[in-house]
Amino acid sequence: MKLFTGKRPFTGSDRFRSARRAVAAASMAAALAVPVTASTATAAPAAIPPGLSCDTGKHAIDDYTGFALCRNNGSQTQTFWVHLVCGWAPDVDGNHVTLRPGESGQSTAHCGKIGTGIGEIHVRP
């Protein structure tokens, strides 16, 4: 009578199974690498549009509300808005603000509560 020791005899099909596992692991790693690099490429902070000087931040009481306070230092009318990267919740854009030369204005947006709060704040032209 042969007792089960937790090990089974090595057969030719084990080599095939090991090769399939290696291919599956390599495929999974390649599949996971694509979204990671794609998300880091899109997560790069956007530059503030030329002619605007802006301060961005989170609301003092609510970590889910972000703002961009901008001044138009240029010689042409410009429109901007705040863009919030909200973690698990969908990203949101704030109200569009149009500024004549010398004017200041603020755009605000609010991330959904299902998310993890504001991850990044961008000013979009």
PDB file of C-alpha atoms in Angstrom, residues 29-103:
ATOM      1  CA  ALA A  29       2.597  40.729 -16.178  1.00  0.00           C
ATOM      2  CA  ALA A  30       2.539  42.202 -19.691  1.00  0.00           C
ATOM      3  CA  ALA A  31      -1.191  42.923 -19.448  1.00  0.00           C
ATOM      4  CA  LEU A  32      -0.773  44.658 -16.089  1.00  0.00           C
ATOM      5  CA  ALA A  33       2.218  46.675 -17.286  1.00  0.00           C
ATOM      6  CA  VAL A  34       0.265  48.384 -20.076  1.00  0.00           C
ATOM      7  CA  PRO A  35      -2.367  50.127 -17.906  1.00  0.00           C
ATOM      8  CA  VAL A  36       0.233  51.159 -15.321  1.00  0.00           C
ATOM      9  CA  THR A  37       2.404  52.929 -17.882  1.00  0.00           C
ATOM     10  CA  ALA A  38      -0.638  54.407 -19.600  1.00  0.00           C
ATOM     11  CA  SER A  39      -1.981  55.858 -16.356  1.00  0.00           C
ATOM     12  CA  THR A  40       1.344  57.373 -15.359  1.00  0.00           C
ATOM     13  CA  ALA A  41       1.634  58.992 -18.769  1.00  0.00           C
ATOM     14  CA  THR A  42      -1.771  60.657 -18.396  1.00  0.00           C
ATOM     15  CA  ALA A  43      -1.173  61.590 -14.754  1.00  0.00           C
ATOM     16  CA  ALA A  44       1.631  64.013 -15.563  1.00  0.00           C
ATOM     17  CA  PRO A  45       0.679  67.467 -14.292  1.00  0.00           C
ATOM     18  CA  ALA A  46      -0.474  69.875 -16.955  1.00  0.00           C
ATOM     19  CA  ALA A  47       1.220  73.238 -17.261  1.00  0.00           C
ATOM     20  CA  ILE A  48      -0.718  76.361 -16.363  1.00  0.00           C
ATOM     21  CA  PRO A  49      -1.807  78.108 -19.564  1.00  0.00           C
ATOM     22  CA  PRO A  50       0.481  80.985 -20.619  1.00  0.00           C
ATOM     23  CA  GLY A  51      -0.619  84.408 -19.395  1.00  0.00           C
ATOM     24  CA  LEU A  52      -2.347  83.018 -16.299  1.00  0.00           C
ATOM     25  CA  SER A  53      -0.948  82.889 -12.796  1.00  0.00           C
ATOM     26  CA  CYS A  54      -2.868  80.394 -10.658  1.00  0.00           C
ATOM     27  CA  ASP A  55      -3.047  79.069  -7.141  1.00  0.00           C
ATOM     28  CA  THR A  56      -4.668  75.665  -6.660  1.00  0.00           C
ATOM     29  CA  GLY A  57      -5.714  73.780  -3.575  1.00  0.00           C
ATOM     30  CA  LYS A  58      -8.286  71.887  -1.548  1.00  0.00           C
ATOM     31  CA  HIS A  59     -11.082  73.530   0.395  1.00  0.00           C
ATOM     32  CA  ALA A  60     -10.122  74.200   4.021  1.00  0.00           C
ATOM     33  CA  ILE A  61     -12.975  72.070   5.419  1.00  0.00           C
ATOM     34  CA  ASP A  62     -13.794  69.626   2.577  1.00  0.00           C
ATOM     35  CA  ASP A  63     -11.011  67.456   1.103  1.00  0.00           C
ATOM     36  CA  TYR A  64     -13.291  66.567  -1.835  1.00  0.00           C
ATOM     37  CA  THR A  65     -13.591  70.174  -3.114  1.00  0.00           C
ATOM     38  CA  GLY A  66     -10.748  71.714  -5.108  1.00  0.00           C
ATOM     39  CA  PHE A  67     -10.219  75.105  -6.685  1.00  0.00           C
ATOM     40  CA  ALA A  68      -8.051  77.115  -9.070  1.00  0.00           C
ATOM     41  CA  LEU A  69      -7.805  80.851  -8.435  1.00  0.00           C
ATOM     42  CA  CYS A  70      -6.255  82.522 -11.482  1.00  0.00           C
ATOM     43  CA  ARG A  71      -5.314  86.003 -12.667  1.00  0.00           C
ATOM     44  CA  ASN A  72      -5.002  86.895 -16.350  1.00  0.00           C
ATOM     45  CA  ASN A  73      -1.626  88.637 -16.721  1.00  0.00           C
ATOM     46  CA  GLY A  74      -1.747  88.438 -20.524  1.00  0.00           C
ATOM     47  CA  SER A  75      -3.103  90.817 -23.129  1.00  0.00           C
ATOM     48  CA  GLN A  76      -5.924  88.555 -24.410  1.00  0.00           C
ATOM     49  CA  THR A  77      -9.115  87.178 -22.890  1.00  0.00           C
ATOM     50  CA  GLN A  78      -8.624  83.624 -21.591  1.00  0.00           C
ATOM     51  CA  THR A  79     -10.881  80.850 -20.360  1.00  0.00           C
ATOM     52  CA  PHE A  80      -9.785  78.260 -17.807  1.00  0.00           C
ATOM     53  CA  TRP A  81     -11.277  75.624 -15.510  1.00  0.00           C
ATOM     54  CA  VAL A  82     -10.065  73.365 -12.742  1.00  0.00           C
ATOM     55  CA  HIS A  83      -9.732  69.612 -13.375  1.00  0.00           C
ATOM     56  CA  LEU A  84      -9.674  67.260 -10.365  1.00  0.00           C
ATOM     57  CA  VAL A  85      -8.283  63.731 -10.426  1.00  0.00           C
ATOM     58  CA  CYS A  86     -10.528  61.995  -7.901  1.00  0.00           C
ATOM     59  CA  GLY A  87      -9.035  58.560  -7.209  1.00  0.00           C
ATOM     60  CA  TRP A  88     -11.779  55.901  -7.341  1.00  0.00           C
ATOM     61  CA  ALA A  89     -14.491  58.384  -8.336  1.00  0.00           C
ATOM     62  CA  PRO A  90     -14.662  59.826 -11.872  1.00  0.00           C
ATOM     63  CA  ASP A  91     -12.512  62.884 -12.528  1.00  0.00           C
ATOM     64  CA  VAL A  92     -14.413  66.164 -12.616  1.00  0.00           C
ATOM     65  CA  ASP A  93     -14.093  69.578 -14.275  1.00  0.00           C
ATOM     66  CA  GLY A  94     -15.093  72.818 -12.619  1.00  0.00           C
ATOM     67  CA  ASN A  95     -16.977  75.749 -14.045  1.00  0.00           C
ATOM     68  CA  HIS A  96     -15.397  77.525 -17.026  1.00  0.00           C
ATOM     69  CA  VAL A  97     -14.211  81.022 -16.120  1.00  0.00           C
ATOM     70  CA  THR A  98     -13.432  83.685 -18.726  1.00  0.00           C
ATOM     71  CA  LEU A  99     -11.059  86.472 -17.713  1.00  0.00           C
ATOM     72  CA  ARG A 100     -10.225  89.698 -19.509  1.00  0.00           C
ATOM     73  CA  PRO A 101      -6.666  91.047 -19.066  1.00  0.00           C
ATOM     74  CA  GLY A 102      -6.058  92.022 -15.439  1.00  0.00           C
ATOM     75  CA  GLU A 103      -9.094  90.128 -14.059  1.00  0.00           C
TER      76      GLU A 103
END
